[in-house]
Short mmCIF file of C-alpha atoms and ligand atoms in Angstrom, two decimals:
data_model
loop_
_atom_site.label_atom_id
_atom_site.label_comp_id
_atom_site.label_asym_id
_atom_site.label_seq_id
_atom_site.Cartn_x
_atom_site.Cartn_y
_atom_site.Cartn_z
CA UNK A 1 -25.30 6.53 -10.43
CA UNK A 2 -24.63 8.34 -7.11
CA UNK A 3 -23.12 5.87 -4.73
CA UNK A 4 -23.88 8.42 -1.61
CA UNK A 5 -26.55 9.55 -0.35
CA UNK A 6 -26.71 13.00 2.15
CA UNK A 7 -27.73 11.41 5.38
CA UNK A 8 -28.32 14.67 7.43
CA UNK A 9 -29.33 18.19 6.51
CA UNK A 10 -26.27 20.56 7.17
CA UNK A 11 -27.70 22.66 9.37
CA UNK A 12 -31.27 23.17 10.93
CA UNK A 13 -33.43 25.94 9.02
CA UNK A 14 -34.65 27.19 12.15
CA UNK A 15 -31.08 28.05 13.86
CA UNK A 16 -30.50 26.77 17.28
CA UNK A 17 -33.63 26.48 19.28
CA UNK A 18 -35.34 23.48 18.52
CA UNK A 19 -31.77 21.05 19.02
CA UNK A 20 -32.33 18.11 21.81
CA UNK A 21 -30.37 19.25 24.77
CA UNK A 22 -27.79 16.26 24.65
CA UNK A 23 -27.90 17.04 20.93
CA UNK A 24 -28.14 13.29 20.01
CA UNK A 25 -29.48 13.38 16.13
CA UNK A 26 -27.90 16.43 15.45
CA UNK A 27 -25.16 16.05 12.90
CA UNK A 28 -22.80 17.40 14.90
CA UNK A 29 -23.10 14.83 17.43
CA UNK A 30 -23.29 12.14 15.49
CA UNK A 31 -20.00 13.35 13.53
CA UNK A 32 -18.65 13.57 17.47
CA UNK A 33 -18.85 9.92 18.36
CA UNK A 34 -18.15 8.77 14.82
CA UNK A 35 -14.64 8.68 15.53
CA UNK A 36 -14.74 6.56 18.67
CA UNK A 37 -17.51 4.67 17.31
CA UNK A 38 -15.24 3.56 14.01
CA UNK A 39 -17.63 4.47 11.38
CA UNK A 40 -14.82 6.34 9.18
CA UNK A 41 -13.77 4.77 6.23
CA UNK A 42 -10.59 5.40 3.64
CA UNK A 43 -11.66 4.71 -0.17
CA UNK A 44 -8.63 4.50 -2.68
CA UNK A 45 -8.62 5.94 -6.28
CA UNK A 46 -5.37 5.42 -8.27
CA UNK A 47 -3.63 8.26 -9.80
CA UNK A 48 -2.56 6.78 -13.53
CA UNK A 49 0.73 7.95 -15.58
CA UNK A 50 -1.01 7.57 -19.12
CA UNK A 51 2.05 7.18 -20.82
CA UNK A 52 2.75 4.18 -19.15
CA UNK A 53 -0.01 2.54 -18.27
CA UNK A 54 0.84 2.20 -14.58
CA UNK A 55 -0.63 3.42 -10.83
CA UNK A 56 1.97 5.67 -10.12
CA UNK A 57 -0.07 6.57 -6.87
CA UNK A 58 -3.60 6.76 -4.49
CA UNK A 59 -5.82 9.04 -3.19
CA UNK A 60 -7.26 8.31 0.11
CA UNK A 61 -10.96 9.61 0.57
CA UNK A 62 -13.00 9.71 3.77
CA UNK A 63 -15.76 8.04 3.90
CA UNK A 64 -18.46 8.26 7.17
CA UNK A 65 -20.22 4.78 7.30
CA UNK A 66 -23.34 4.98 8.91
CA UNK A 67 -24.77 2.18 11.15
CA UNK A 68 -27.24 0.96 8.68
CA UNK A 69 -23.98 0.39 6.20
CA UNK A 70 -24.17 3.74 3.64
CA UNK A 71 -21.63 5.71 3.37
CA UNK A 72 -21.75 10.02 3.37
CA UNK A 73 -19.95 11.41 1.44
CA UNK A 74 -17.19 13.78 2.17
CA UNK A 75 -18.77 16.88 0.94
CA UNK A 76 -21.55 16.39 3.23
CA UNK A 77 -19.51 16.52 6.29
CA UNK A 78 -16.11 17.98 6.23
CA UNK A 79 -17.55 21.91 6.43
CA UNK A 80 -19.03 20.55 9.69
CA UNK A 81 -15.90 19.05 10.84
CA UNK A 82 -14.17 21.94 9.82
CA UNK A 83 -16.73 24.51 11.51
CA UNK A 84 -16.86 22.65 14.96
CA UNK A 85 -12.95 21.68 14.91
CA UNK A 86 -13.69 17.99 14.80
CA UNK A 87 -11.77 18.35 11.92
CA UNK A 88 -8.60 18.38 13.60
CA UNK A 89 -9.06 14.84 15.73
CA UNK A 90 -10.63 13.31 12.14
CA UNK A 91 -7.39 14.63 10.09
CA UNK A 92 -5.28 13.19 12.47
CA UNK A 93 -6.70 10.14 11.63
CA UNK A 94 -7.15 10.03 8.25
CA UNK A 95 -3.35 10.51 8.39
CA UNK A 96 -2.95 7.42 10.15
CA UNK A 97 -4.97 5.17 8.58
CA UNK A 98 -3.46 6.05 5.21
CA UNK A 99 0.37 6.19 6.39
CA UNK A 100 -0.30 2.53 8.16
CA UNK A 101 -2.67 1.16 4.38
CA UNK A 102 0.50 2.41 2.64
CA UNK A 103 2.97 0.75 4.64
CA UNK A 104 1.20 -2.51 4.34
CA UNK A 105 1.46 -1.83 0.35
CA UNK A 106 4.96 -1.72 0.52
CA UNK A 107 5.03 -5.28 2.26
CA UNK A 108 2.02 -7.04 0.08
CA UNK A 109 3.76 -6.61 -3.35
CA UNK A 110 2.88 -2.66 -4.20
CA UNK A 111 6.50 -1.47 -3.22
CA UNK A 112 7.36 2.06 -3.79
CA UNK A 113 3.33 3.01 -4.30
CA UNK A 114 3.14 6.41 -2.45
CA UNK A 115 -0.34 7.17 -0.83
CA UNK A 116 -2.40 11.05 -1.15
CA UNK A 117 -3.82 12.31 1.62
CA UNK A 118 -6.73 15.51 1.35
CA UNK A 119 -5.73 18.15 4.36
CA UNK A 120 -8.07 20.66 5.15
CA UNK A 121 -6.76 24.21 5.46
CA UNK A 122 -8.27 24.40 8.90
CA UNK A 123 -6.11 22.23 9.63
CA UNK A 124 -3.44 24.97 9.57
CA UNK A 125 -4.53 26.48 11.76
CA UNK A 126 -3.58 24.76 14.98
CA UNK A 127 -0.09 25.02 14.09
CA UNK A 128 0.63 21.32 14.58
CA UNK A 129 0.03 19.67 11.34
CA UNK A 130 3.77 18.95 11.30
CA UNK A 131 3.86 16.83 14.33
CA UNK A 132 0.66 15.46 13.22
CA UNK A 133 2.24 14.48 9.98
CA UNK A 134 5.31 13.54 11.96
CA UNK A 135 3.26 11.11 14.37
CA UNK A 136 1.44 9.12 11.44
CA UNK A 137 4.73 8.46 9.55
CA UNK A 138 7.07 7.77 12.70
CA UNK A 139 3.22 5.17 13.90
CA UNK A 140 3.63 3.25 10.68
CA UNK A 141 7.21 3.33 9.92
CA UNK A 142 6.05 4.96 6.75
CA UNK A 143 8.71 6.32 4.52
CA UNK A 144 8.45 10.33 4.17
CA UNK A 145 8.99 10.03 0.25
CA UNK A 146 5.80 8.26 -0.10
CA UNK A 147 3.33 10.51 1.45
CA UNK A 148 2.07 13.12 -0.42
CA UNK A 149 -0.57 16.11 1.41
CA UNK A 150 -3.38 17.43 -0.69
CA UNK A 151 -4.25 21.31 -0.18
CA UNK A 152 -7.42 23.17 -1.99
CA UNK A 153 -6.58 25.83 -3.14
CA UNK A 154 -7.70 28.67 -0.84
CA UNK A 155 -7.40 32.16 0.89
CA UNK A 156 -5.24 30.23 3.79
CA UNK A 157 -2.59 29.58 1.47
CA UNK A 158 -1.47 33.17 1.36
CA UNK A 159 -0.78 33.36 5.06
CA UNK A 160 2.65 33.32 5.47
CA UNK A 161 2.40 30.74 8.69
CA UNK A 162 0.93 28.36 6.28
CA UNK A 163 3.33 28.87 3.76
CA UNK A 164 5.61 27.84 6.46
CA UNK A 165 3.98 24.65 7.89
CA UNK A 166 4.07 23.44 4.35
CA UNK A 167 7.91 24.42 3.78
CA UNK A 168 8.81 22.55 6.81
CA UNK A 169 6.26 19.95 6.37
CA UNK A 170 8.33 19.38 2.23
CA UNK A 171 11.85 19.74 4.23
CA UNK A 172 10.87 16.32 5.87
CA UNK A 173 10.39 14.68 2.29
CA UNK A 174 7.14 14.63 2.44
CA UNK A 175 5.27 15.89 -0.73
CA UNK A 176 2.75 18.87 -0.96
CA UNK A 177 -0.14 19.21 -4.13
CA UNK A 178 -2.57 21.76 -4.70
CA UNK A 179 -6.24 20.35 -4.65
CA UNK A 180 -8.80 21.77 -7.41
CA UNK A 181 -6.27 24.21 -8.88
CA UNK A 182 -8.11 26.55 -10.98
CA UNK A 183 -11.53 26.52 -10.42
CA UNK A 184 -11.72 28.55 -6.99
CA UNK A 185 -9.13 31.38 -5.44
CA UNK A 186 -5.74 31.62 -7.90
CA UNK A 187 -2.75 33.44 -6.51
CA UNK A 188 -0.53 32.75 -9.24
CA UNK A 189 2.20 35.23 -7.39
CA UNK A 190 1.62 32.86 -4.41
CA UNK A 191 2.46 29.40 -6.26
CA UNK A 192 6.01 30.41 -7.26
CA UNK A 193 6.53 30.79 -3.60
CA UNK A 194 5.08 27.63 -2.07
CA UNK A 195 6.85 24.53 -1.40
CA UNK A 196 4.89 22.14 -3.48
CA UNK A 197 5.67 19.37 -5.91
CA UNK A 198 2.19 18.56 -7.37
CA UNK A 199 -0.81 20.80 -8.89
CA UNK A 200 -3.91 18.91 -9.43
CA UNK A 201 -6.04 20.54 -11.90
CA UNK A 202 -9.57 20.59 -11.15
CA UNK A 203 -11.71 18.40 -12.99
CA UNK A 204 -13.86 21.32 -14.43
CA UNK A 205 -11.16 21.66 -16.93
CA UNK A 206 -12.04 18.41 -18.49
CA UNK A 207 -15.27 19.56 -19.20
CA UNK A 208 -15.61 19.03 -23.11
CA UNK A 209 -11.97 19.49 -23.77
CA UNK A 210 -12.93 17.36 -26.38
CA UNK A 211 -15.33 20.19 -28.47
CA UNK A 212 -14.42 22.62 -26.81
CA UNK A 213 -11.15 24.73 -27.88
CA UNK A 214 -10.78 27.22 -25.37
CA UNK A 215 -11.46 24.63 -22.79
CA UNK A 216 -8.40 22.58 -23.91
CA UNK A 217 -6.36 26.13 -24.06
CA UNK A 218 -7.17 26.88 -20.57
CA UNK A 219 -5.76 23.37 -20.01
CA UNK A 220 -2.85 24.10 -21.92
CA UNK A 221 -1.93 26.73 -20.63
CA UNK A 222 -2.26 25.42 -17.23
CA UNK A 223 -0.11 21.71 -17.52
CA UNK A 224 2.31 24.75 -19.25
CA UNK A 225 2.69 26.51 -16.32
CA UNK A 226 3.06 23.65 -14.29
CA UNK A 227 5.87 22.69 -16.34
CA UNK A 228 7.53 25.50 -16.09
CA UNK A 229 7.23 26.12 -12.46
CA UNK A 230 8.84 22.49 -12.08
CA UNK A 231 5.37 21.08 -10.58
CA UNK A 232 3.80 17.85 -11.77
CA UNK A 233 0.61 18.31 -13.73
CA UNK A 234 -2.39 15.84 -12.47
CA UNK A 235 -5.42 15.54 -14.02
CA UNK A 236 -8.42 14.73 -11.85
CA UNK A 237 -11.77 13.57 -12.94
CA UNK A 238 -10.79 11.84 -16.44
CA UNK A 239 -13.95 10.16 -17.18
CA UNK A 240 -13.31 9.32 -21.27
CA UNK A 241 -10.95 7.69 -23.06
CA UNK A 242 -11.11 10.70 -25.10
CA UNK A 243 -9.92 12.85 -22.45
CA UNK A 244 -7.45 11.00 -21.43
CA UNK A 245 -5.81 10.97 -25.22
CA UNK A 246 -5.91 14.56 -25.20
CA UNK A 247 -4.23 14.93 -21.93
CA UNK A 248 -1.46 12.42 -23.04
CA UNK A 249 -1.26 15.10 -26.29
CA UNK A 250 -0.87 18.18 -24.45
CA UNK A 251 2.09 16.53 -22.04
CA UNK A 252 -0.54 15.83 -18.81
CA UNK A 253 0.59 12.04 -18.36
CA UNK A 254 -0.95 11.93 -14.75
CA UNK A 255 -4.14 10.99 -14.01
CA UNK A 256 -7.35 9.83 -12.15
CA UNK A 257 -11.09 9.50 -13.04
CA UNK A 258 -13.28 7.06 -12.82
CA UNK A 259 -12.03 5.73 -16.40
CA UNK A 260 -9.49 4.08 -14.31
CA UNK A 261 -11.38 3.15 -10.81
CA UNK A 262 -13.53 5.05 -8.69
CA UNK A 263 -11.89 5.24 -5.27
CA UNK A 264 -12.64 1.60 -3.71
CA UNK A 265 -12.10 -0.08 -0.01
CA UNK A 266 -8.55 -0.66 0.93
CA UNK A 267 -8.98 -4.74 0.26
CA UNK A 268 -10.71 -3.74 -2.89
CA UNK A 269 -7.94 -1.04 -3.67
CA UNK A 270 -5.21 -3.57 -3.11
CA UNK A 271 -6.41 -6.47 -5.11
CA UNK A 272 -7.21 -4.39 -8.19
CA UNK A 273 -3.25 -2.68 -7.91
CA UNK A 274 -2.20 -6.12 -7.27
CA UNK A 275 -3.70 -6.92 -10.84
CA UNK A 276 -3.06 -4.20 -12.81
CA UNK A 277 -0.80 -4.43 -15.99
CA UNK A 278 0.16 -1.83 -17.42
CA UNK A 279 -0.71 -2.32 -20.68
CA UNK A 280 -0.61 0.76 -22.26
CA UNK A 281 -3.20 3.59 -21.43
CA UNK A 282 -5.21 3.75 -24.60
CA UNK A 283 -5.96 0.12 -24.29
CA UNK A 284 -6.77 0.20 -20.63
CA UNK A 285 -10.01 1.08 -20.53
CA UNK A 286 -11.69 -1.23 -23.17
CA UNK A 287 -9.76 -4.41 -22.29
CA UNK A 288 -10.74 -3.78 -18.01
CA UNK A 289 -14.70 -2.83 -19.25
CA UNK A 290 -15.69 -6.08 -17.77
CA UNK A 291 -14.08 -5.43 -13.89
P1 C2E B 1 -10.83 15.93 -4.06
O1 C2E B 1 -9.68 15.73 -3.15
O2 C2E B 1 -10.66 16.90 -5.17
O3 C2E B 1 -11.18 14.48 -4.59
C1 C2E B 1 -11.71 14.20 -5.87
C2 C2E B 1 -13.19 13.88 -5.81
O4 C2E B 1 -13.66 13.58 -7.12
C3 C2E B 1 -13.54 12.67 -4.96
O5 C2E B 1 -14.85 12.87 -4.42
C4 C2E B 1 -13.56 11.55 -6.00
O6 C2E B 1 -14.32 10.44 -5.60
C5 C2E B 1 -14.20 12.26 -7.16
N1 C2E B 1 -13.82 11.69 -8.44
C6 C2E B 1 -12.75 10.92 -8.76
N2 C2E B 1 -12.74 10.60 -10.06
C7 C2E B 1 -13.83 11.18 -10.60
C8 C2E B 1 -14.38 11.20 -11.94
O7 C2E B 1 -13.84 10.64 -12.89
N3 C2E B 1 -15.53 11.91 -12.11
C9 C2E B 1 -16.15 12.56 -11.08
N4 C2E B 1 -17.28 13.21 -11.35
N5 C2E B 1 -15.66 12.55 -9.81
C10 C2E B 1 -14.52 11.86 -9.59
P2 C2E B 1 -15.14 12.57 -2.88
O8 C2E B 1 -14.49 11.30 -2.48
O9 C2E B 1 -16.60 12.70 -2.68
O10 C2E B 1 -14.38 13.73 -2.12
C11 C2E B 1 -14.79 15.07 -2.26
C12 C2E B 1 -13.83 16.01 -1.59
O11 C2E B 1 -13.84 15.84 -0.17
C13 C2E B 1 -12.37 15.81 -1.98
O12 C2E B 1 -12.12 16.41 -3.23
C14 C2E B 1 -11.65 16.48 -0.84
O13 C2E B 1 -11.57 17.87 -1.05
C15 C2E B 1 -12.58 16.19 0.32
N6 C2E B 1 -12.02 15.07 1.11
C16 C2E B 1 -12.06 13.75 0.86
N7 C2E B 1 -11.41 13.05 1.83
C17 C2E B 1 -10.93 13.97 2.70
C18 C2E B 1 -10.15 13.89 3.91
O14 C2E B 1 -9.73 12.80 4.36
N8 C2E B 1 -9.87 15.06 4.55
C19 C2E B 1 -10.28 16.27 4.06
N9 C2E B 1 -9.96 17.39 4.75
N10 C2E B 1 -11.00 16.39 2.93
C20 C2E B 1 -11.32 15.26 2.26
MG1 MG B 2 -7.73 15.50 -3.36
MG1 MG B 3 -11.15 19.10 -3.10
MG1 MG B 4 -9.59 17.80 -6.32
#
């Protein structure tokens, strides 16, 4: 089932020259007011250590909710927000939102449960993700250590100003992953050099690791390296209890997929943490089937 749906084309076919002047139903201005107008959402997915059955952490995911109650999907929007820079008032407050949800965790009985937070690489590019970063934690009284930044992996991370932002952004405590690792630009020179705690391998890689052997030596070789660089190895997009087992086998204990949870609404998020026992990963799955 696809809970989105794409609201709005991303661009007009014909260019330019048949927009409204005040550009009303054009994406792009709806995205513009969206912010004032309180229609984003953050969405929650746990990230699992399958060795011990417990949520070691969540992703926050943007959500746009549209007046008649749907939700778009990230995909369908970002690259806007990201083309016309609206991407840099949005960020800020995704940052916000999930610094100030993860600060209430840590008073509601989910101490010590870090939050993830996607960052675009555009966002880079203004120079002033640190004081963004800064200015969510220091609004929410969040602790440093339990914010984590997700990058994708992309050209940007070989400039050596972003390399920066993110070395000064980890000297605050503050942790740094690497979105999608694998599937789009690798600079494996580059990742020896980069501040970063976390690669998250992209779920591609879970494709049929089950049948398929070279599959599960690409993974291999990957939750290897990431060993051996000192990075933790997370798995995204476990949808199997299968999977999972294999991961477990080849030393990947962390985890999300919708085996677990898809990402759900912060109440939602909090009550099903709240209720989790860690009961073991294998038996996870089957005995929460009903939820
Ligand atoms: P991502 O950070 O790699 O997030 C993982 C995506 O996979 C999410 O899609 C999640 O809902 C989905 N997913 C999780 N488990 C499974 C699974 O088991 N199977 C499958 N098929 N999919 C699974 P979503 O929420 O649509 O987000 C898509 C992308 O949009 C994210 O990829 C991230 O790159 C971007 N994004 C999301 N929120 C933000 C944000 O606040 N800021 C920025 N800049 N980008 C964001
Ligand atoms: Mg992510
Ligand atoms: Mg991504
Ligand atoms: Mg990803």
């Amino acid at each position: 089932c696809m809970p989105f749906r794409t609201a709005f084309p991303l661009r007009s076919a014909s260019g330019t020259a048949s927009l409204p002047d005040d550009h009303e139903d054009t994406l792009r201005g709806r995205l513009s007011r969206a912010g004032a107008r309180g229609e984003f959402r953050l969405h929650y997915q746990p990230r699992i250590d399958i060795d011990t059955g417990r949520i070691v952490s969540a992703e926050a995911l943007l959500r746009w909710q549209q007046p008649d109650g749907s939700l778009v999907a990230p995909d369908d929007f970002i690259p806007e927000a990201e083309e016309t820079g609206l991407i840099r008032s949005i960020g800020a407050w995704v940052l916000e939102a999930a610094c100030r949800d993860c600060r209430r965790w840590q008073q509601i009985g989910l101490a010590g449960l870090p939050v993830s937070v996607n960052v675009s690489a555009v966002q880079f590019r203004w120079g002033d993700l640190e004081s963004v970063v800064e200015g969510a934690l220091l609004g929410s009284g969040l602790d440093p250590a339990l914010l984590e930044i997700e990058l994708t992996e992309s050209r940007a991370l070989e400039d050596s100003d972003t390399g920066g932002q993110i070395a000064r952004i980890a000297a605050t405590g503050v942790r740094v992953a690497i979105d999608d690792f694998g599937k789009g630009y690798s600079n494996l020179a580059r990742l020896g050099e980069l501040d970063i705690q976390t690669l998250k391998i992209d779920r591609f890689f879970l494709h049929n690791i089950e049948e398929d052997d070279k599959g599960l030596a690409l993974l291999e070789a990957i939750v290897g390296l990431t060993r051996r660089l000192g990075l933790e190895a997370v798995a995204e997009g476990v949808e199997t209890p299968a999977a999972a087992a294999r991961l477990a086998m080849i030393g990947c204990s962390r985890a999300q997929g919708y085996l677990w949870s898809k990402p759900l609404p912060p109440r939602e998020f909090e009550h099903f943490a709240l209720a989790w026992e860690p009961l073991g990963a294998m038996d996870m799955p089957k005995k929460r089937a009903g939820r």
